[in-house]
mmCIF file with all atom_site columns, C-alpha atoms in Angstrom:
data_model
loop_
_atom_site.group_PDB
_atom_site.id
_atom_site.type_symbol
_atom_site.label_atom_id
_atom_site.label_alt_id
_atom_site.label_comp_id
_atom_site.label_asym_id
_atom_site.label_entity_id
_atom_site.label_seq_id
_atom_site.pdbx_PDB_ins_code
_atom_site.Cartn_x
_atom_site.Cartn_y
_atom_site.Cartn_z
_atom_site.occupancy
_atom_site.B_iso_or_equiv
_atom_site.pdbx_formal_charge
_atom_site.auth_seq_id
_atom_site.auth_comp_id
_atom_site.auth_asym_id
_atom_site.auth_atom_id
_atom_site.pdbx_PDB_model_num
ATOM 1   C CA . UNK J 1 1   ? 0.326   -0.262  0.078   1.00 0.00 ? 1   UNK J CA 1
ATOM 2   C CA . UNK J 1 2   ? 1.194   3.560   -0.525  1.00 0.00 ? 2   UNK J CA 1
ATOM 3   C CA . UNK J 1 3   ? 3.051   4.751   2.114   1.00 0.00 ? 3   UNK J CA 1
ATOM 4   C CA . UNK J 1 4   ? 0.828   8.410   2.035   1.00 0.00 ? 4   UNK J CA 1
ATOM 5   C CA . UNK J 1 5   ? -2.342  6.495   1.705   1.00 0.00 ? 5   UNK J CA 1
ATOM 6   C CA . UNK J 1 6   ? -1.494  3.890   4.434   1.00 0.00 ? 6   UNK J CA 1
ATOM 7   C CA . UNK J 1 7   ? -0.528  6.988   7.210   1.00 0.00 ? 7   UNK J CA 1
ATOM 8   C CA . UNK J 1 8   ? -4.038  9.444   6.104   1.00 0.00 ? 8   UNK J CA 1
ATOM 9   C CA . UNK J 1 9   ? -5.896  6.131   6.577   1.00 0.00 ? 9   UNK J CA 1
ATOM 10  C CA . UNK J 1 10  ? -4.543  4.822   9.187   1.00 0.00 ? 10  UNK J CA 1
ATOM 11  C CA . UNK J 1 11  ? -4.939  8.590   10.774  1.00 0.00 ? 11  UNK J CA 1
ATOM 12  C CA . UNK J 1 12  ? -8.265  8.305   10.182  1.00 0.00 ? 12  UNK J CA 1
ATOM 13  C CA . UNK J 1 13  ? -9.070  5.618   11.142  1.00 0.00 ? 13  UNK J CA 1
ATOM 14  C CA . UNK J 1 14  ? -7.663  6.133   14.807  1.00 0.00 ? 14  UNK J CA 1
ATOM 15  C CA . UNK J 1 15  ? -9.070  9.266   15.425  1.00 0.00 ? 15  UNK J CA 1
ATOM 16  C CA . UNK J 1 16  ? -12.227 7.737   14.167  1.00 0.00 ? 16  UNK J CA 1
ATOM 17  C CA . UNK J 1 17  ? -12.179 4.524   16.678  1.00 0.00 ? 17  UNK J CA 1
ATOM 18  C CA . UNK J 1 18  ? -10.827 7.085   19.533  1.00 0.00 ? 18  UNK J CA 1
ATOM 19  C CA . UNK J 1 19  ? -13.914 9.505   19.370  1.00 0.00 ? 19  UNK J CA 1
ATOM 20  C CA . UNK J 1 20  ? -16.156 6.314   18.887  1.00 0.00 ? 20  UNK J CA 1
ATOM 21  C CA . UNK J 1 21  ? -16.179 5.733   22.747  1.00 0.00 ? 21  UNK J CA 1
ATOM 22  C CA . UNK J 1 22  ? -18.332 8.916   22.424  1.00 0.00 ? 22  UNK J CA 1
ATOM 23  C CA . UNK J 1 23  ? -21.159 6.833   22.018  1.00 0.00 ? 23  UNK J CA 1
ATOM 24  C CA . UNK J 1 24  ? -20.453 4.963   25.530  1.00 0.00 ? 24  UNK J CA 1
ATOM 25  C CA . UNK J 1 25  ? -20.163 8.055   27.526  1.00 0.00 ? 25  UNK J CA 1
ATOM 26  C CA . UNK J 1 26  ? -23.200 9.231   25.881  1.00 0.00 ? 26  UNK J CA 1
ATOM 27  C CA . UNK J 1 27  ? -25.104 5.975   26.732  1.00 0.00 ? 27  UNK J CA 1
ATOM 28  C CA . UNK J 1 28  ? -23.824 6.239   30.430  1.00 0.00 ? 28  UNK J CA 1
ATOM 29  C CA . UNK J 1 29  ? -24.833 9.784   30.824  1.00 0.00 ? 29  UNK J CA 1
ATOM 30  C CA . UNK J 1 30  ? -28.155 9.329   29.465  1.00 0.00 ? 30  UNK J CA 1
ATOM 31  C CA . UNK J 1 31  ? -28.966 6.297   31.514  1.00 0.00 ? 31  UNK J CA 1
ATOM 32  C CA . UNK J 1 32  ? -27.537 8.230   34.671  1.00 0.00 ? 32  UNK J CA 1
ATOM 33  C CA . UNK J 1 33  ? -29.900 11.532  33.716  1.00 0.00 ? 33  UNK J CA 1
ATOM 34  C CA . UNK J 1 34  ? -32.897 8.900   33.108  1.00 0.00 ? 34  UNK J CA 1
ATOM 35  C CA . UNK J 1 35  ? -32.397 6.925   36.249  1.00 0.00 ? 35  UNK J CA 1
ATOM 36  C CA . UNK J 1 36  ? -31.922 10.680  38.374  1.00 0.00 ? 36  UNK J CA 1
ATOM 37  C CA . UNK J 1 37  ? -34.842 11.818  36.466  1.00 0.00 ? 37  UNK J CA 1
ATOM 38  C CA . UNK J 1 38  ? -37.470 9.191   36.429  1.00 0.00 ? 38  UNK J CA 1
ATOM 39  C CA . UNK J 1 39  ? -36.333 7.485   39.908  1.00 0.00 ? 39  UNK J CA 1
ATOM 40  C CA . UNK J 1 40  ? -34.961 9.753   42.227  1.00 0.00 ? 40  UNK J CA 1
ATOM 41  C CA . UNK J 1 41  ? -37.001 12.816  40.725  1.00 0.00 ? 41  UNK J CA 1
ATOM 42  C CA . UNK J 1 42  ? -33.819 14.723  41.031  1.00 0.00 ? 42  UNK J CA 1
ATOM 43  C CA . UNK J 1 43  ? -32.690 15.721  37.309  1.00 0.00 ? 43  UNK J CA 1
ATOM 44  C CA . UNK J 1 44  ? -28.990 16.938  36.405  1.00 0.00 ? 44  UNK J CA 1
ATOM 45  C CA . UNK J 1 45  ? -28.258 20.412  34.994  1.00 0.00 ? 45  UNK J CA 1
ATOM 46  C CA . UNK J 1 46  ? -25.756 19.085  32.572  1.00 0.00 ? 46  UNK J CA 1
ATOM 47  C CA . UNK J 1 47  ? -26.458 15.800  30.889  1.00 0.00 ? 47  UNK J CA 1
ATOM 48  C CA . UNK J 1 48  ? -28.202 17.846  28.266  1.00 0.00 ? 48  UNK J CA 1
ATOM 49  C CA . UNK J 1 49  ? -25.235 19.628  27.021  1.00 0.00 ? 49  UNK J CA 1
ATOM 50  C CA . UNK J 1 50  ? -23.007 16.823  27.727  1.00 0.00 ? 50  UNK J CA 1
ATOM 51  C CA . UNK J 1 51  ? -25.244 14.950  25.134  1.00 0.00 ? 51  UNK J CA 1
ATOM 52  C CA . UNK J 1 52  ? -24.997 17.375  22.560  1.00 0.00 ? 52  UNK J CA 1
ATOM 53  C CA . UNK J 1 53  ? -21.191 17.795  22.960  1.00 0.00 ? 53  UNK J CA 1
ATOM 54  C CA . UNK J 1 54  ? -20.854 13.657  23.141  1.00 0.00 ? 54  UNK J CA 1
ATOM 55  C CA . UNK J 1 55  ? -22.697 13.514  19.772  1.00 0.00 ? 55  UNK J CA 1
ATOM 56  C CA . UNK J 1 56  ? -21.173 16.421  17.952  1.00 0.00 ? 56  UNK J CA 1
ATOM 57  C CA . UNK J 1 57  ? -18.126 15.864  18.646  1.00 0.00 ? 57  UNK J CA 1
ATOM 58  C CA . UNK J 1 58  ? -18.642 11.680  17.435  1.00 0.00 ? 58  UNK J CA 1
ATOM 59  C CA . UNK J 1 59  ? -20.416 13.140  14.208  1.00 0.00 ? 59  UNK J CA 1
ATOM 60  C CA . UNK J 1 60  ? -17.522 15.491  13.309  1.00 0.00 ? 60  UNK J CA 1
ATOM 61  C CA . UNK J 1 61  ? -14.531 13.392  13.639  1.00 0.00 ? 61  UNK J CA 1
ATOM 62  C CA . UNK J 1 62  ? -16.309 10.522  12.160  1.00 0.00 ? 62  UNK J CA 1
ATOM 63  C CA . UNK J 1 63  ? -16.400 12.387  8.933   1.00 0.00 ? 63  UNK J CA 1
ATOM 64  C CA . UNK J 1 64  ? -12.604 11.680  7.872   1.00 0.00 ? 64  UNK J CA 1
ATOM 65  C CA . UNK J 1 65  ? -13.138 7.693   9.154   1.00 0.00 ? 65  UNK J CA 1
ATOM 66  C CA . UNK J 1 66  ? -16.541 7.264   6.964   1.00 0.00 ? 66  UNK J CA 1
ATOM 67  C CA . UNK J 1 67  ? -14.858 8.914   3.843   1.00 0.00 ? 67  UNK J CA 1
ATOM 68  C CA . UNK J 1 68  ? -11.715 6.241   4.422   1.00 0.00 ? 68  UNK J CA 1
ATOM 69  C CA . UNK J 1 69  ? -13.717 3.650   4.107   1.00 0.00 ? 69  UNK J CA 1
ATOM 70  C CA . UNK J 1 70  ? -15.716 4.654   1.331   1.00 0.00 ? 70  UNK J CA 1
ATOM 71  C CA . UNK J 1 71  ? -19.037 5.088   3.706   1.00 0.00 ? 71  UNK J CA 1
ATOM 72  C CA . UNK J 1 72  ? -20.821 8.411   2.889   1.00 0.00 ? 72  UNK J CA 1
ATOM 73  C CA . UNK J 1 73  ? -23.813 8.229   0.943   1.00 0.00 ? 73  UNK J CA 1
ATOM 74  C CA . UNK J 1 74  ? -24.014 8.676   -2.693  1.00 0.00 ? 74  UNK J CA 1
ATOM 75  C CA . UNK J 1 75  ? -26.472 8.593   -5.500  1.00 0.00 ? 75  UNK J CA 1
ATOM 76  C CA . UNK J 1 76  ? -24.897 5.912   -7.415  1.00 0.00 ? 76  UNK J CA 1
ATOM 77  C CA . UNK J 1 77  ? -27.397 4.508   -9.812  1.00 0.00 ? 77  UNK J CA 1
ATOM 78  C CA . UNK J 1 78  ? -25.460 5.351   -12.673 1.00 0.00 ? 78  UNK J CA 1
ATOM 79  C CA . UNK J 1 79  ? -21.985 5.779   -11.506 1.00 0.00 ? 79  UNK J CA 1
ATOM 80  C CA . UNK J 1 80  ? -21.861 2.195   -10.529 1.00 0.00 ? 80  UNK J CA 1
ATOM 81  C CA . UNK J 1 81  ? -22.208 1.370   -14.100 1.00 0.00 ? 81  UNK J CA 1
ATOM 82  C CA . UNK J 1 82  ? -19.464 3.485   -15.572 1.00 0.00 ? 82  UNK J CA 1
ATOM 83  C CA . UNK J 1 83  ? -16.209 1.988   -16.191 1.00 0.00 ? 83  UNK J CA 1
ATOM 84  C CA . UNK J 1 84  ? -13.798 2.373   -13.333 1.00 0.00 ? 84  UNK J CA 1
ATOM 85  C CA . UNK J 1 85  ? -11.548 5.129   -15.083 1.00 0.00 ? 85  UNK J CA 1
ATOM 86  C CA . UNK J 1 86  ? -14.821 7.389   -15.313 1.00 0.00 ? 86  UNK J CA 1
ATOM 87  C CA . UNK J 1 87  ? -16.071 6.897   -12.103 1.00 0.00 ? 87  UNK J CA 1
ATOM 88  C CA . UNK J 1 88  ? -12.196 7.690   -10.628 1.00 0.00 ? 88  UNK J CA 1
ATOM 89  C CA . UNK J 1 89  ? -12.881 10.599  -12.804 1.00 0.00 ? 89  UNK J CA 1
ATOM 90  C CA . UNK J 1 90  ? -15.954 12.137  -11.643 1.00 0.00 ? 90  UNK J CA 1
ATOM 91  C CA . UNK J 1 91  ? -14.854 11.191  -8.381  1.00 0.00 ? 91  UNK J CA 1
ATOM 92  C CA . UNK J 1 92  ? -11.541 13.396  -8.452  1.00 0.00 ? 92  UNK J CA 1
ATOM 93  C CA . UNK J 1 93  ? -13.652 16.262  -9.866  1.00 0.00 ? 93  UNK J CA 1
ATOM 94  C CA . UNK J 1 94  ? -16.487 15.989  -7.137  1.00 0.00 ? 94  UNK J CA 1
ATOM 95  C CA . UNK J 1 95  ? -13.816 15.863  -4.358  1.00 0.00 ? 95  UNK J CA 1
ATOM 96  C CA . UNK J 1 96  ? -11.736 19.047  -5.990  1.00 0.00 ? 96  UNK J CA 1
ATOM 97  C CA . UNK J 1 97  ? -14.979 21.014  -6.922  1.00 0.00 ? 97  UNK J CA 1
ATOM 98  C CA . UNK J 1 98  ? -17.072 20.398  -3.222  1.00 0.00 ? 98  UNK J CA 1
ATOM 99  C CA . UNK J 1 99  ? -14.725 18.340  -0.509  1.00 0.00 ? 99  UNK J CA 1
ATOM 100 C CA . UNK J 1 100 ? -11.806 20.423  -0.558  1.00 0.00 ? 100 UNK J CA 1
ATOM 101 C CA . UNK J 1 101 ? -13.192 23.666  -0.609  1.00 0.00 ? 101 UNK J CA 1
ATOM 102 C CA . UNK J 1 102 ? -16.014 22.936  1.885   1.00 0.00 ? 102 UNK J CA 1
ATOM 103 C CA . UNK J 1 103 ? -13.097 21.141  3.751   1.00 0.00 ? 103 UNK J CA 1
ATOM 104 C CA . UNK J 1 104 ? -10.763 24.287  3.876   1.00 0.00 ? 104 UNK J CA 1
ATOM 105 C CA . UNK J 1 105 ? -14.021 26.529  4.840   1.00 0.00 ? 105 UNK J CA 1
ATOM 106 C CA . UNK J 1 106 ? -14.197 24.267  7.559   1.00 0.00 ? 106 UNK J CA 1
ATOM 107 C CA . UNK J 1 107 ? -10.719 24.702  8.889   1.00 0.00 ? 107 UNK J CA 1
ATOM 108 C CA . UNK J 1 108 ? -10.560 28.797  8.231   1.00 0.00 ? 108 UNK J CA 1
ATOM 109 C CA . UNK J 1 109 ? -14.326 29.667  9.461   1.00 0.00 ? 109 UNK J CA 1
ATOM 110 C CA . UNK J 1 110 ? -13.836 26.798  12.265  1.00 0.00 ? 110 UNK J CA 1
ATOM 111 C CA . UNK J 1 111 ? -10.775 28.280  13.476  1.00 0.00 ? 111 UNK J CA 1
ATOM 112 C CA . UNK J 1 112 ? -12.225 32.066  13.697  1.00 0.00 ? 112 UNK J CA 1
ATOM 113 C CA . UNK J 1 113 ? -15.036 30.531  15.529  1.00 0.00 ? 113 UNK J CA 1
ATOM 114 C CA . UNK J 1 114 ? -12.978 28.434  18.099  1.00 0.00 ? 114 UNK J CA 1
ATOM 115 C CA . UNK J 1 115 ? -10.508 31.110  18.720  1.00 0.00 ? 115 UNK J CA 1
ATOM 116 C CA . UNK J 1 116 ? -13.631 33.427  19.378  1.00 0.00 ? 116 UNK J CA 1
ATOM 117 C CA . UNK J 1 117 ? -14.900 31.227  21.420  1.00 0.00 ? 117 UNK J CA 1
ATOM 118 C CA . UNK J 1 118 ? -11.566 30.459  23.336  1.00 0.00 ? 118 UNK J CA 1
ATOM 119 C CA . UNK J 1 119 ? -11.282 34.356  24.025  1.00 0.00 ? 119 UNK J CA 1
ATOM 120 C CA . UNK J 1 120 ? -13.915 35.199  25.896  1.00 0.00 ? 120 UNK J CA 1
ATOM 121 C CA . UNK J 1 121 ? -14.388 31.685  27.524  1.00 0.00 ? 121 UNK J CA 1
ATOM 122 C CA . UNK J 1 122 ? -17.918 30.789  25.964  1.00 0.00 ? 122 UNK J CA 1
ATOM 123 C CA . UNK J 1 123 ? -20.238 29.003  27.986  1.00 0.00 ? 123 UNK J CA 1
ATOM 124 C CA . UNK J 1 124 ? -23.762 27.515  27.021  1.00 0.00 ? 124 UNK J CA 1
ATOM 125 C CA . UNK J 1 125 ? -26.400 29.913  26.347  1.00 0.00 ? 125 UNK J CA 1
ATOM 126 C CA . UNK J 1 126 ? -29.265 26.893  27.185  1.00 0.00 ? 126 UNK J CA 1
ATOM 127 C CA . UNK J 1 127 ? -27.985 25.475  30.536  1.00 0.00 ? 127 UNK J CA 1
ATOM 128 C CA . UNK J 1 128 ? -28.472 26.126  33.966  1.00 0.00 ? 128 UNK J CA 1
ATOM 129 C CA . UNK J 1 129 ? -25.157 25.026  34.827  1.00 0.00 ? 129 UNK J CA 1
ATOM 130 C CA . UNK J 1 130 ? -23.259 27.367  32.439  1.00 0.00 ? 130 UNK J CA 1
ATOM 131 C CA . UNK J 1 131 ? -20.999 24.400  30.810  1.00 0.00 ? 131 UNK J CA 1
ATOM 132 C CA . UNK J 1 132 ? -18.039 25.282  29.253  1.00 0.00 ? 132 UNK J CA 1
ATOM 133 C CA . UNK J 1 133 ? -17.874 25.359  25.796  1.00 0.00 ? 133 UNK J CA 1
ATOM 134 C CA . UNK J 1 134 ? -14.941 26.434  24.313  1.00 0.00 ? 134 UNK J CA 1
ATOM 135 C CA . UNK J 1 135 ? -13.104 23.208  24.412  1.00 0.00 ? 135 UNK J CA 1
ATOM 136 C CA . UNK J 1 136 ? -15.537 21.332  21.979  1.00 0.00 ? 136 UNK J CA 1
ATOM 137 C CA . UNK J 1 137 ? -15.928 24.139  19.126  1.00 0.00 ? 137 UNK J CA 1
ATOM 138 C CA . UNK J 1 138 ? -11.919 23.220  18.568  1.00 0.00 ? 138 UNK J CA 1
ATOM 139 C CA . UNK J 1 139 ? -12.978 19.631  17.383  1.00 0.00 ? 139 UNK J CA 1
ATOM 140 C CA . UNK J 1 140 ? -14.330 21.609  14.322  1.00 0.00 ? 140 UNK J CA 1
ATOM 141 C CA . UNK J 1 141 ? -11.124 23.030  12.877  1.00 0.00 ? 141 UNK J CA 1
ATOM 142 C CA . UNK J 1 142 ? -9.107  19.746  13.526  1.00 0.00 ? 142 UNK J CA 1
ATOM 143 C CA . UNK J 1 143 ? -12.236 17.521  11.819  1.00 0.00 ? 143 UNK J CA 1
ATOM 144 C CA . UNK J 1 144 ? -12.119 19.479  8.838   1.00 0.00 ? 144 UNK J CA 1
ATOM 145 C CA . UNK J 1 145 ? -8.299  19.053  8.661   1.00 0.00 ? 145 UNK J CA 1
ATOM 146 C CA . UNK J 1 146 ? -8.418  15.778  8.913   1.00 0.00 ? 146 UNK J CA 1
ATOM 147 C CA . UNK J 1 147 ? -11.387 15.815  6.154   1.00 0.00 ? 147 UNK J CA 1
ATOM 148 C CA . UNK J 1 148 ? -9.206  17.444  4.029   1.00 0.00 ? 148 UNK J CA 1
ATOM 149 C CA . UNK J 1 149 ? -6.573  15.370  4.864   1.00 0.00 ? 149 UNK J CA 1
ATOM 150 C CA . UNK J 1 150 ? -8.164  12.662  4.002   1.00 0.00 ? 150 UNK J CA 1
ATOM 151 C CA . UNK J 1 151 ? -10.139 14.210  0.705   1.00 0.00 ? 151 UNK J CA 1
ATOM 152 C CA . UNK J 1 152 ? -6.363  14.640  -0.526  1.00 0.00 ? 152 UNK J CA 1
ATOM 153 C CA . UNK J 1 153 ? -5.762  10.975  -0.121  1.00 0.00 ? 153 UNK J CA 1
ATOM 154 C CA . UNK J 1 154 ? -9.040  10.139  -1.590  1.00 0.00 ? 154 UNK J CA 1
ATOM 155 C CA . UNK J 1 155 ? -8.036  12.566  -4.498  1.00 0.00 ? 155 UNK J CA 1
ATOM 156 C CA . UNK J 1 156 ? -4.670  10.791  -4.795  1.00 0.00 ? 156 UNK J CA 1
ATOM 157 C CA . UNK J 1 157 ? -6.618  7.569   -4.831  1.00 0.00 ? 157 UNK J CA 1
ATOM 158 C CA . UNK J 1 158 ? -8.842  8.425   -7.772  1.00 0.00 ? 158 UNK J CA 1
ATOM 159 C CA . UNK J 1 159 ? -5.664  9.663   -9.965  1.00 0.00 ? 159 UNK J CA 1
ATOM 160 C CA . UNK J 1 160 ? -3.480  6.189   -9.083  1.00 0.00 ? 160 UNK J CA 1
ATOM 161 C CA . UNK J 1 161 ? -7.253  4.449   -10.593 1.00 0.00 ? 161 UNK J CA 1
ATOM 162 C CA . UNK J 1 162 ? -7.609  6.381   -13.528 1.00 0.00 ? 162 UNK J CA 1
ATOM 163 C CA . UNK J 1 163 ? -3.724  5.705   -14.055 1.00 0.00 ? 163 UNK J CA 1
ATOM 164 C CA . UNK J 1 164 ? -3.715  1.862   -13.360 1.00 0.00 ? 164 UNK J CA 1
ATOM 165 C CA . UNK J 1 165 ? -7.488  1.196   -13.764 1.00 0.00 ? 165 UNK J CA 1
ATOM 166 C CA . UNK J 1 166 ? -7.726  -0.208  -10.326 1.00 0.00 ? 166 UNK J CA 1
ATOM 167 C CA . UNK J 1 167 ? -8.299  1.053   -6.951  1.00 0.00 ? 167 UNK J CA 1
ATOM 168 C CA . UNK J 1 168 ? -5.878  0.937   -4.721  1.00 0.00 ? 168 UNK J CA 1
ATOM 169 C CA . UNK J 1 169 ? -6.248  -1.366  -1.814  1.00 0.00 ? 169 UNK J CA 1
ATOM 170 C CA . UNK J 1 170 ? -7.759  0.561   1.690   1.00 0.00 ? 170 UNK J CA 1
ATOM 171 C CA . UNK J 1 171 ? -6.815  -0.742  4.996   1.00 0.00 ? 171 UNK J CA 1
ATOM 172 C CA . UNK J 1 172 ? -8.976  -4.043  6.600   1.00 0.00 ? 172 UNK J CA 1
ATOM 173 C CA . UNK J 1 173 ? -11.783 -2.455  8.742   1.00 0.00 ? 173 UNK J CA 1
ATOM 174 C CA . UNK J 1 174 ? -14.582 -3.752  10.721  1.00 0.00 ? 174 UNK J CA 1
ATOM 175 C CA . UNK J 1 175 ? -17.211 -4.553  8.007   1.00 0.00 ? 175 UNK J CA 1
ATOM 176 C CA . UNK J 1 176 ? -20.988 -4.812  8.173   1.00 0.00 ? 176 UNK J CA 1
ATOM 177 C CA . UNK J 1 177 ? -22.449 -7.690  9.164   1.00 0.00 ? 177 UNK J CA 1
ATOM 178 C CA . UNK J 1 178 ? -24.923 -7.713  5.883   1.00 0.00 ? 178 UNK J CA 1
ATOM 179 C CA . UNK J 1 179 ? -21.746 -7.548  4.011   1.00 0.00 ? 179 UNK J CA 1
ATOM 180 C CA . UNK J 1 180 ? -19.805 -10.551 6.053   1.00 0.00 ? 180 UNK J CA 1
ATOM 181 C CA . UNK J 1 181 ? -23.256 -12.477 5.910   1.00 0.00 ? 181 UNK J CA 1
ATOM 182 C CA . UNK J 1 182 ? -23.414 -12.230 2.019   1.00 0.00 ? 182 UNK J CA 1
ATOM 183 C CA . UNK J 1 183 ? -19.299 -12.974 1.580   1.00 0.00 ? 183 UNK J CA 1
ATOM 184 C CA . UNK J 1 184 ? -19.853 -16.366 3.495   1.00 0.00 ? 184 UNK J CA 1
ATOM 185 C CA . UNK J 1 185 ? -22.960 -17.229 1.914   1.00 0.00 ? 185 UNK J CA 1
ATOM 186 C CA . UNK J 1 186 ? -20.905 -16.393 -1.817  1.00 0.00 ? 186 UNK J CA 1
ATOM 187 C CA . UNK J 1 187 ? -17.879 -18.374 -0.322  1.00 0.00 ? 187 UNK J CA 1
ATOM 188 C CA . UNK J 1 188 ? -20.229 -21.438 0.416   1.00 0.00 ? 188 UNK J CA 1
ATOM 189 C CA . UNK J 1 189 ? -21.823 -21.025 -3.008  1.00 0.00 ? 189 UNK J CA 1
ATOM 190 C CA . UNK J 1 190 ? -18.941 -21.012 -4.783  1.00 0.00 ? 190 UNK J CA 1
ATOM 191 C CA . UNK J 1 191 ? -17.626 -24.122 -2.618  1.00 0.00 ? 191 UNK J CA 1
ATOM 192 C CA . UNK J 1 192 ? -20.860 -26.132 -3.232  1.00 0.00 ? 192 UNK J CA 1
ATOM 193 C CA . UNK J 1 193 ? -20.495 -25.092 -7.018  1.00 0.00 ? 193 UNK J CA 1
ATOM 194 C CA . UNK J 1 194 ? -17.233 -26.930 -7.085  1.00 0.00 ? 194 UNK J CA 1
#
């Protein structure tokens, strides 16, 4: 595997998996809040803000990981029927026209947004606990940078495909249960046909 693609895919996978733990924090905090609210009639002041910040962090930081796994939703009814070099050319064009400028804007304006928030130590206006949120606003430019870096890797992957006629390999990672089941069924059917 190309060292640049390996580095970027590994970085995206590591960050995505690290922030996936936000789900556990979010689950425990929500269960705790439900117990406190309904069993003890003593709701917390911080649970709503924590849920918003954990989900927002997870959503932002999963973007590069999802892109590295080629998992973003796309309307590929016609796209998948085209020859592989045409698909790579279309993907490259879309990365350059849409993804790269969007990621640069996310980094640029996200940095300004986060730096303003740090400057006046912003707190949540909707929270009675006055939870500090400037830490979490820092995730915006970081996520934008990771998506930009992964977008560059994907564009490079498209260029390789246009030149060679084959997609460069991706890192092996977790697969959907349906994909694993389908592959196992296809392997069994192939062995039965022999």
